[in-house]
Amino acid sequence: MADLLCFLEMITDEEELMAIEQKKSSCNFMYLANNKRRSTPKVRSYEEVLSEIKLYRNVGDFKIHYRIDLEMFDFLLRELHGSLERHNRGGSAPVQPEKQLLVFLNFIGNQQSMRECGHFFGLSISTVHDIINRVLDAVLDLQARIIQWPSAQKQQQTAREVEDRYGIPGVIGFIDGTHIRLASAPDSDRDYYNRKGFPSMQLQVVADSSMLIISAYTGWPGCTHDARVLRNSTLYQKAEEGQAIIQNHHILADNAYPLRNWLISPFKNYGHLTPQQQRYNTKLSGARQTVERCFAHLKGRFRRLKEVTFHDPRQIAKLIMAGCILHNLCVIHTDDIEEFMDNNAVLEDAGNECENIYQHGVHGVARRLRLLQQI
């Protein structure tokens, strides 16, 4: 009888112990379930963190991500704020102008996809796409103010600077074309494939002695000859009518362009140049590096222009022009031009120069001969 009572007590103790353990386990489960949400860290985007703690202005890598300094960023934000401001009409809160500008600068300054850009800022691809188009239009509104053909006084000033530096009189600018590489040809159009075999869009630029772009013209497919691009530009029409360039002054070009009374190129070297002509060519080549360095900065700082992923030719042209506007703002604000030079971008165009397809003008030939005697 005593043994039976002892056995029953042991069973009771084990049952109570199991009940206690089950209750404890149940309590632990409920605790974890109730506190799981609170203990999981929230994933936040880089820009959100910087914006919330007002630290992005002090981070050392700001210029690495956005390719401009804070002074120029503040200038752009003031200029574009009205165009980018959005009012909340229900739904999610609109993206603030400051963040829109950061998204655009990050996109044009780097080569990641829109998906990667969206992940970086905590935005959807469609939102990034809309922001880029909106900021593009806002930047292009600055074009008339930022890319201007120089006045007669400014042309004379540039001519003095070029003559002092290179010993060539009468130069008001340097013209050249460059190929903006495309990820694919729009609508698979073979005309976009240039002489080097990759799809591109032509960009024609005239730069002054400080690398400021005074004329930019784009939109022609990569197969188009540089001289043909020039012929179809407003610059050519105005220069031919004597409306663009002051008397006895000219633009320097390479051998792809025909001689005009306002457009001077080197002597073509067929192995029979005189020492005087060789010196002339060397001086012109040294001076023309100004526009080549302009392209090296444009593509080196705004790396999206090394390969554009847009498919609509109009959007491609807008992006290229926006890059030219931003380039000029960097020059105007003296924003470390040398820091972003990419000479490899210029080398890609080397060897892509083609023979002139138009006849030299009589007055252009005469002007080059006079210039030859002067230098």
PDB file of C-alpha atoms in Angstrom, residues 21 57 66 79 92 100 211 223 265 288 291 322 348:
ATOM      1  CA  GLU A  21       7.370  23.103 -18.801  1.00  0.00           C
ATOM      2  CA  ARG A  57      26.433  67.525 -46.522  1.00  0.00           C
ATOM      3  CA  TYR A  66      26.931  62.896 -57.096  1.00  0.00           C
ATOM      4  CA  GLU A  79      17.332  76.906 -59.827  1.00  0.00           C
ATOM      5  CA  SER A  92       2.158  58.351 -50.756  1.00  0.00           C
ATOM      6  CA  GLN A 100      14.939  64.136 -56.879  1.00  0.00           C
ATOM      7  CA  MET A 211      36.688  74.551 -71.952  1.00  0.00           C
ATOM      8  CA  CYS A 223      27.295  56.924 -88.992  1.00  0.00           C
ATOM      9  CA  SER A 265      41.824  73.143 -90.204  1.00  0.00           C
ATOM     10  CA  ARG A 288      42.732  71.859 -80.280  1.00  0.00           C
ATOM     11  CA  VAL A 291      37.981  70.642 -76.981  1.00  0.00           C
ATOM     12  CA  ALA A 322      21.915  67.922 -69.889  1.00  0.00           C
ATOM     13  CA  GLU A 348      37.856  55.915 -78.045  1.00  0.00           C
TER      14      GLU A 348
END
